[in-house]
Coordinates of C-alpha atoms and ligand atoms in Angstrom, one line a residue:
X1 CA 10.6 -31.2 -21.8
X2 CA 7.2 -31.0 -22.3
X3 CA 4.9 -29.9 -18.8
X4 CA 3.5 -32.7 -16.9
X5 CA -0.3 -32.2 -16.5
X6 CA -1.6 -33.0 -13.1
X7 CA -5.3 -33.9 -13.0
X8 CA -5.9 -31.7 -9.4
X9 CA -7.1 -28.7 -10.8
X10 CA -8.2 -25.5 -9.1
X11 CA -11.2 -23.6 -9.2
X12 CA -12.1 -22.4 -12.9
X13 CA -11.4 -18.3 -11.6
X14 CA -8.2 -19.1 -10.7
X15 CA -7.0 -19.4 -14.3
X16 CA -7.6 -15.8 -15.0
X17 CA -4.7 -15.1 -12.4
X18 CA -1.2 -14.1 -13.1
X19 CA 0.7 -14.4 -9.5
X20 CA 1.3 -11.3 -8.1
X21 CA 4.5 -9.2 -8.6
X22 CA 6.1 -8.8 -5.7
X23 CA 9.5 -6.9 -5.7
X24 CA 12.8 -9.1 -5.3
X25 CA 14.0 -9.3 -1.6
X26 CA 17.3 -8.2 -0.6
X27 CA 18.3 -12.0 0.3
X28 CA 17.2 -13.5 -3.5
X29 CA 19.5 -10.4 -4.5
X30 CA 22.4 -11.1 -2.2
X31 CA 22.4 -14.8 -3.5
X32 CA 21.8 -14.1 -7.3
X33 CA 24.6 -11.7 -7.8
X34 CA 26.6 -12.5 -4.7
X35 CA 26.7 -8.7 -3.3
X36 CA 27.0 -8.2 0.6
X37 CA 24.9 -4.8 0.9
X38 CA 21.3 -4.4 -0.7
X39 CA 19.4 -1.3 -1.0
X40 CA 15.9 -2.1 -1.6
X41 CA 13.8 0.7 -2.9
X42 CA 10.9 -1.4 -4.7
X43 CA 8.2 -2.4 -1.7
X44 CA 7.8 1.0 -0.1
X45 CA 9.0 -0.3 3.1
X46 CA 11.0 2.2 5.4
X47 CA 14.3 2.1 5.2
X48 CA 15.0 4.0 8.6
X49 CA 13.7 1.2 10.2
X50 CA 11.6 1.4 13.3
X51 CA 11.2 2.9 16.8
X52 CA 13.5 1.9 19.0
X53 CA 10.5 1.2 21.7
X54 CA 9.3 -1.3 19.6
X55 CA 13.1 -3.2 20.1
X56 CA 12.7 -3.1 23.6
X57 CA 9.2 -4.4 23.9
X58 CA 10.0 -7.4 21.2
X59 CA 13.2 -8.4 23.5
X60 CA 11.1 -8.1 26.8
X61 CA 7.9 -10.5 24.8
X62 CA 10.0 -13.6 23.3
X63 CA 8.5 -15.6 26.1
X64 CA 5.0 -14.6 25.1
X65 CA 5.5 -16.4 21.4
X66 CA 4.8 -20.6 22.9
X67 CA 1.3 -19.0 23.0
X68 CA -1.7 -18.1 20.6
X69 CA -1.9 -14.7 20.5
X70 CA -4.4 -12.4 22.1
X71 CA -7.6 -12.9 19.3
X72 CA -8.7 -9.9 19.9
X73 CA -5.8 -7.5 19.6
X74 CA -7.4 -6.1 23.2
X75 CA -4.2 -3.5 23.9
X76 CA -3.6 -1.9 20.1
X77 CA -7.4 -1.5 20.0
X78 CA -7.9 0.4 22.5
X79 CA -5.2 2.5 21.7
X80 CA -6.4 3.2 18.4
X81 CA -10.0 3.4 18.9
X82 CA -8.7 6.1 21.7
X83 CA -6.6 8.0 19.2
X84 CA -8.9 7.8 16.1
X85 CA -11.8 8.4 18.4
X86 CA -13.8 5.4 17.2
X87 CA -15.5 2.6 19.1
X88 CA -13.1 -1.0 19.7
X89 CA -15.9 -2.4 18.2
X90 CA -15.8 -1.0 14.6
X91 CA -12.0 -2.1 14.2
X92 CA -10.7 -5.0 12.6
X93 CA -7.2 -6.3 12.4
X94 CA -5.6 -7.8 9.7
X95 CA -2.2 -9.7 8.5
X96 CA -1.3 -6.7 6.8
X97 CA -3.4 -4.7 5.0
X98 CA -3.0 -7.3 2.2
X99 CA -5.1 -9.9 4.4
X100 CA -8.1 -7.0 5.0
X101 CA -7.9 -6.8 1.0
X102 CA -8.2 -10.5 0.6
X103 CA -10.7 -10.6 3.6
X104 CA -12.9 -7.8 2.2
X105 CA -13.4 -9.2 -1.5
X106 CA -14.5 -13.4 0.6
X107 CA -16.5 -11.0 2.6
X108 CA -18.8 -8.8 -0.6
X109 CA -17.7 -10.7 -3.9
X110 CA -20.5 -12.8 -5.4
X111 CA -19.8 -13.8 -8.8
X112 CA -21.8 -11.8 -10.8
X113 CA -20.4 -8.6 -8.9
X114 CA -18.0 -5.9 -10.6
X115 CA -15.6 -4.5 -8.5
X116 CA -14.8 -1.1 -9.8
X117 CA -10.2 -0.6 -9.4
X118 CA -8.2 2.4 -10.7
X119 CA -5.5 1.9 -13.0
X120 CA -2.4 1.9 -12.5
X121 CA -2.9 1.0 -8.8
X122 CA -2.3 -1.7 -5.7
X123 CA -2.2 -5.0 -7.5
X124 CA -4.0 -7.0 -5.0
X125 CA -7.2 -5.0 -5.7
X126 CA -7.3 -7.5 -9.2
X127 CA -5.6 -10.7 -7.7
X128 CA -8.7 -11.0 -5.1
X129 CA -11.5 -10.1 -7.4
X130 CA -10.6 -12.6 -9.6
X131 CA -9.6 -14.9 -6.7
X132 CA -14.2 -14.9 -5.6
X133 CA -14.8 -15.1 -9.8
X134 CA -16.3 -11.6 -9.5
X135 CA -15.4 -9.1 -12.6
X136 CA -12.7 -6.1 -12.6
X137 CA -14.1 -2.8 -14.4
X138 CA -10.9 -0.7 -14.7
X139 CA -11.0 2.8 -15.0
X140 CA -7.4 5.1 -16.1
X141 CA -6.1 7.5 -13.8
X142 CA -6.1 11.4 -16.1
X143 CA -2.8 12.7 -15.6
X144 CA -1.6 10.1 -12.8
X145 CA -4.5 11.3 -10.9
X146 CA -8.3 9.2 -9.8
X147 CA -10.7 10.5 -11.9
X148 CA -14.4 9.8 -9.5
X149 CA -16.0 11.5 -11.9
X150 CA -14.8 8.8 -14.5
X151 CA -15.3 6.1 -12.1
X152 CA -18.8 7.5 -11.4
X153 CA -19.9 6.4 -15.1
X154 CA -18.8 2.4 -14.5
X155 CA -21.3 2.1 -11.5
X156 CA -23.9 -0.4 -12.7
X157 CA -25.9 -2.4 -10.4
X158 CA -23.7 -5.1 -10.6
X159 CA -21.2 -2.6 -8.7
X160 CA -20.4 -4.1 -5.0
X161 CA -16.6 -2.8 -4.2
X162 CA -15.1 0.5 -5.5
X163 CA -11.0 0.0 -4.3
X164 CA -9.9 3.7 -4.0
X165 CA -6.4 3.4 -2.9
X166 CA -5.7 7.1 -1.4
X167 CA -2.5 8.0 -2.3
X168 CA -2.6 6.4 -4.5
X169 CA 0.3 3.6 -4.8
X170 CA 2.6 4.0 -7.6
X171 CA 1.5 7.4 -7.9
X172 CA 1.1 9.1 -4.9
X173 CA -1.3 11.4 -5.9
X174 CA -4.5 12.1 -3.8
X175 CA -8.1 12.4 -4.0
X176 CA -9.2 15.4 -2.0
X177 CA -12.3 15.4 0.2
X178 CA -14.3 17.6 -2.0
X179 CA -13.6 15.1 -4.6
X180 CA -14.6 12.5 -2.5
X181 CA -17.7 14.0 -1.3
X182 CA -18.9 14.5 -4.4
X183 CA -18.3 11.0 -5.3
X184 CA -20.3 9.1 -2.4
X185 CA -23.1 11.5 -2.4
X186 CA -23.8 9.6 -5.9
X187 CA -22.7 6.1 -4.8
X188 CA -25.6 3.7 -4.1
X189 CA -25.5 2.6 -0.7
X190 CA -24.9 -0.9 -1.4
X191 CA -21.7 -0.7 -3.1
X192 CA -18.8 -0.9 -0.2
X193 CA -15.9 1.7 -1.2
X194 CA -12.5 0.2 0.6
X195 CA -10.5 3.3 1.0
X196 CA -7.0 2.3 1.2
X197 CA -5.3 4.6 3.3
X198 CA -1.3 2.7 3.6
X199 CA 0.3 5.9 2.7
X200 CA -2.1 8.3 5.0
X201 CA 1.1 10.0 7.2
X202 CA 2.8 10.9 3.8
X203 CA 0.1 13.4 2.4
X204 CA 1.7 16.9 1.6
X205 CA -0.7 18.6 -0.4
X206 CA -3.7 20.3 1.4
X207 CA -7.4 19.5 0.6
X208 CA -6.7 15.5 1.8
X209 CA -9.9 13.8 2.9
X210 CA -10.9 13.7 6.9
X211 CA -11.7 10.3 6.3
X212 CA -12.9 8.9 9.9
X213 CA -14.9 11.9 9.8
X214 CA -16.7 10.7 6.5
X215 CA -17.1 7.2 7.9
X216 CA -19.5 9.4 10.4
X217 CA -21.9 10.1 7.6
X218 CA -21.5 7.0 5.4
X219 CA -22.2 3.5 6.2
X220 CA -21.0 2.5 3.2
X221 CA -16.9 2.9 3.5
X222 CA -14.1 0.9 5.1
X223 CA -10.7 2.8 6.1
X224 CA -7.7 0.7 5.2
X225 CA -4.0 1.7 7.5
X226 CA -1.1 -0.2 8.3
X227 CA 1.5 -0.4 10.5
X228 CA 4.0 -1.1 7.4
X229 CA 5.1 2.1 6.1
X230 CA 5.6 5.1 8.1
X231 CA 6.1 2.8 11.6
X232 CA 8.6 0.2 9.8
X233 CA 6.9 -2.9 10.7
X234 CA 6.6 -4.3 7.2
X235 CA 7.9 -8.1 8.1
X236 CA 5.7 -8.2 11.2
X237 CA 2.5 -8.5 9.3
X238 CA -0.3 -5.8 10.8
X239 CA -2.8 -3.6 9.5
X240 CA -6.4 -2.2 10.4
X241 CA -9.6 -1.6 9.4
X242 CA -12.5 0.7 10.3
X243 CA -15.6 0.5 9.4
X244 CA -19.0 0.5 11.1
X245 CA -19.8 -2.6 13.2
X246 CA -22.0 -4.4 10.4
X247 CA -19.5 -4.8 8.3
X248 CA -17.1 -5.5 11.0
X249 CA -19.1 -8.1 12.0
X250 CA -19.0 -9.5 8.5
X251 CA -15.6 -9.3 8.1
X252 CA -15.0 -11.2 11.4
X253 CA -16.7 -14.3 9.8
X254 CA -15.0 -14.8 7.3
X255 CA -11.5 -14.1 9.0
X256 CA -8.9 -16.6 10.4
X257 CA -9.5 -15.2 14.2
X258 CA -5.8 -15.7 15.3
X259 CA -4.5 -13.9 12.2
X260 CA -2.4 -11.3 13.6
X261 CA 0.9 -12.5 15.9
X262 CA 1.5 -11.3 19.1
X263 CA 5.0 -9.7 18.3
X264 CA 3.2 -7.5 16.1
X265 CA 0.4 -6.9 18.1
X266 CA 3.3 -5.9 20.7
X267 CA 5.2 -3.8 18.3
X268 CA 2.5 -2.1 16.8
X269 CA 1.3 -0.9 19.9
X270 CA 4.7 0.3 21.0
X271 CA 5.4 2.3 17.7
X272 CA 2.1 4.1 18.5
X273 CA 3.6 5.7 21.7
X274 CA 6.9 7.0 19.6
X275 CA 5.5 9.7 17.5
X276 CA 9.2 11.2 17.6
X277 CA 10.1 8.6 15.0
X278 CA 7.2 8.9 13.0
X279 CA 7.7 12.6 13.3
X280 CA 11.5 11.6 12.2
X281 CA 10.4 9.5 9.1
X282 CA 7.9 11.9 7.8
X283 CA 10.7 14.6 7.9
X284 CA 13.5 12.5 6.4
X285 CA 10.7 11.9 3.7
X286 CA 10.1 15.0 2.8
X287 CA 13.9 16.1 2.5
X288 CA 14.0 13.2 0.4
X289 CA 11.4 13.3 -2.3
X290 CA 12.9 17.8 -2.1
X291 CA 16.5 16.2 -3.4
X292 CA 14.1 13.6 -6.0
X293 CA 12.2 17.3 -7.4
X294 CA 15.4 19.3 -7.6
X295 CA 17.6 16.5 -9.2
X296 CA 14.8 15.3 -11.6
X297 CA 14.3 18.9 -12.5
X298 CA 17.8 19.5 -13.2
X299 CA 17.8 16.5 -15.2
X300 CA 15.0 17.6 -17.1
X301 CA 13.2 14.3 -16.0
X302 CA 9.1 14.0 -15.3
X303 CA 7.9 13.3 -12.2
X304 CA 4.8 13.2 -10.3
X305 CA 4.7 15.1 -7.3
X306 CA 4.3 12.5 -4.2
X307 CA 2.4 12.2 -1.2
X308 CA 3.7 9.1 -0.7
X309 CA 7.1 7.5 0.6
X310 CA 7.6 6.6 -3.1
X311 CA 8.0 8.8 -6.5
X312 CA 7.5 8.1 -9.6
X313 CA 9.4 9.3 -12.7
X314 CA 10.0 8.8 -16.3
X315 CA 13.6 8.0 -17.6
X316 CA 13.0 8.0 -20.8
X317 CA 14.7 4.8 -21.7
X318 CA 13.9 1.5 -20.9
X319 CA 13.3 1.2 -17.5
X320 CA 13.8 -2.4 -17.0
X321 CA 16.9 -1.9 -18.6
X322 CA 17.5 1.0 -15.9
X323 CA 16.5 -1.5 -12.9
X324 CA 18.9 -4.2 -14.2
X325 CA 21.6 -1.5 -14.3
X326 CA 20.2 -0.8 -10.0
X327 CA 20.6 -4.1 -9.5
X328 CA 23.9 -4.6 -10.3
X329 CA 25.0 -2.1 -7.8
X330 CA 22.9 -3.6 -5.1
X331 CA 19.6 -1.6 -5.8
X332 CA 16.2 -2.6 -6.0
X333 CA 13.9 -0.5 -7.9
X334 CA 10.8 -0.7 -9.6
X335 CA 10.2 -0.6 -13.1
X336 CA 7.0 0.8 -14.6
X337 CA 6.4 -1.9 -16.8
X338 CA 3.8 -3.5 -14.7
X339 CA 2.1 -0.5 -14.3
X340 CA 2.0 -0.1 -18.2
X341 CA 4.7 2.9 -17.7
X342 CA 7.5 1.6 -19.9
X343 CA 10.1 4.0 -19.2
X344 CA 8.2 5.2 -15.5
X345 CA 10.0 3.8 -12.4
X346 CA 9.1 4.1 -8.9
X347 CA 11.6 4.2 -6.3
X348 CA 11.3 3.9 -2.7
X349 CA 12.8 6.7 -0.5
X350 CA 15.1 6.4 1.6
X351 CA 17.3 7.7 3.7
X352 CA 19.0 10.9 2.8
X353 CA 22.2 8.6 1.9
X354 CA 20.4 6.1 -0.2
X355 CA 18.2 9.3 -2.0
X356 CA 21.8 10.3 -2.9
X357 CA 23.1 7.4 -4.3
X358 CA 20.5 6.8 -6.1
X359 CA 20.9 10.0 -8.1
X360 CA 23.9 10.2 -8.1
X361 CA 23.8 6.8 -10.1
X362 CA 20.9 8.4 -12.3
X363 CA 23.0 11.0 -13.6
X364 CA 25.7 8.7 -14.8
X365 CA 23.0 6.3 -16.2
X366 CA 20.8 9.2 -17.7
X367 CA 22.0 12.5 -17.3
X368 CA 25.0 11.2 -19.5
X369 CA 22.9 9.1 -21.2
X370 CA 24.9 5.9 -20.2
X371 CA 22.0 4.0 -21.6
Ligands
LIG1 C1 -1.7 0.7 -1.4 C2 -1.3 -0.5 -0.6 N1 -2.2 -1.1 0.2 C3 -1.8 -2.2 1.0 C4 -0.5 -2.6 1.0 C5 -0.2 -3.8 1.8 O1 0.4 -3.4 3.0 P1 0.5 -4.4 4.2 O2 2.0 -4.5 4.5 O3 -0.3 -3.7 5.3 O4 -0.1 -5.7 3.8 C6 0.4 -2.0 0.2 C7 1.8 -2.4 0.2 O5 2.7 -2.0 -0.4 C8 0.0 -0.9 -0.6 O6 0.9 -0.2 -1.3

């Protein structure tokens, strides 16, 4: 049948926009193949859950949700201006770091900008500078790492947003601060650079940026964090930014002012005061991606070394052909096809049990070369 046309169109830009990937959920799973028990291991979420504060304030708030939420976030930001030693004032809040993303390219994006986005990296860098009609100027990661100094040739001075996502996700490599430095001693101080920071608590490796520190000395950065990964609040919908009060100001225009919910707002705050668990996830993380290096080593499998809650790997084979083979036993994974990695995937950790089945199923599928 042939498509109807409908004469409604949307702005011209728009067209230039595949929808974004996101991974399957565990209840589209459930329903499509009729399993009872999901593993998902494709959105970085954490699969250990979340602080058991944060279950206590949420039952002791319910009554709280038959009104608009508190606009200004007035608890969580004083928390976190106390703990990251920054004034209320420069932080914004955000429906998920997603929403900052989108926020941040309504905010600087004039047409006839570039916005400068590392490839392979987070997705929604693309999706919202095409969404303002701005253009994307990719530049390859060298060996699954940033390259600034490659990044430092596509400034023009049509530059406005350089997206530095730091790990970077599907990666999780890092950008160190000398790297960094280098990088924004050279970078016009009109062009804003959005450090993304989602998967901040996860850095191993040594030489990571002191990023608030750098916002000290540079007007021209925004710090991206959100309460999604290492504090298990994915669904909730809650992220920050930091930046000076200029462009927090700006920002503030442009965003809807109730767009963070009070249960989140609640819970956020609550995971803040647990850093056993976040202590507990970082830990269980790290035993994880130890059993990923030792069993991709063993089976002679590439990897790149993570400072995330993710790892990426190469199978060798087909690796959408290796996530269908997941998904029939109730797995979600993510294939590298999207990030132009055909036979790359990137798998979520998880918990020491999940890490294990996982491999174990790897072994079968590739150690025997079952496909
Ligand atoms: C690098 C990066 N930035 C931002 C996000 C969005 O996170 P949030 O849940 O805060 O919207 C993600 C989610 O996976 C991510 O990987």
């Amino acid at each position: 049948m042939a498509a109807k046309h409908y004469a409604v169109q949307p702005r011209n830009t728009l067209n230039q926009i595949n929808g974004y990937i996101a991974a399957k959920t565990i209840e589209s799973v459930k329903r499509e193949l009729g399993l009872v028990k999901i593993i998902k291991l494709a959105g970085n979420e954490n699969t250990n859950g979340y602080s058991p504060h944060v279950t206590e304030v949420l039952k002791n708030s319910l009554e709280d949700i038959s009104y608009y939420p508190d606009m200004n976030c007035t608890v969580l930001r004083e928390k976190l201006a106390k703990l990251h030693k920054v004034d209320p004032e420069e932080l914004v809040f955000g429906n998920g770091s997603f929403e900052l993303i989108s926020i941040l390219a309504q905010t600087f994006l004039n047409e006839e900008d570039e916005s400068i986005i590392m490839e392979p990296s987070f997705g929604w860098y693309k999706n919202v500078t095409l969404q303002m009609g701005a253009k994307i100027i990719t530049v390859p990661l060298e060996h699954f790492k940033v390259n600034l100094e490659s990044a430092k040739k596509h400034i023009t001075d049509r530059t406005k947003i350089v997206w530095l996502c730091n790990p970077n996700n599907p990666t999780g490599t890092i950008v160190t601060e000398q790297e960094l430095r280098h990088f924004l001693m050279d970078l016009p101080s009109n062009i804003l650079l959005v450090l993304d920071e989602a998967y901040v608590d996860y850095v191993a490796e040594t030489g990571y940026p002191n990023s608030i520190g750098l916002l000290r000395e540079y007007d021209n950065v925004i710090l991206l964090r959100t309460f999604s990964k290492a504090y298990g609040l994915a669904s909730l919908r809650i992220g920050y930014g930091i930046a000076n009060k200029q462009i927090i100001n700006s920002l503030n225009k442009v965003r809807n002012p109730i767009n963070t919910n009070a249960l989140a707002q609640i819970a956020a705050s609550a995971s803040l005061e647990d850093q056993e668990f976040r202590a507990y996830v970082l830990e269980n993380n790290k035993r994880g991606l130890e059993l990923y290096y030792e069993t991709l080593s063993e089976l002679r499998l590439e990897y790149v070394p993570s400072n995330c809650n993710f790892i990426l790997f190469n199978v060798g084979v087909d690796s959408e052909e290796l996530a269908r083979e997941y998904l029939k036993r109730g797995i979600i994974i993510r294939a590298g096809k999207e990030f132009g990695l055909a036979t790359w995937v990137r798998i979520s950790i998880g918990t020491y049990e999940e890490n294990e089945l996982v491999l174990n199923i790897l072994k079968d599928l590739i150690g025997r070369r079952g496909i």
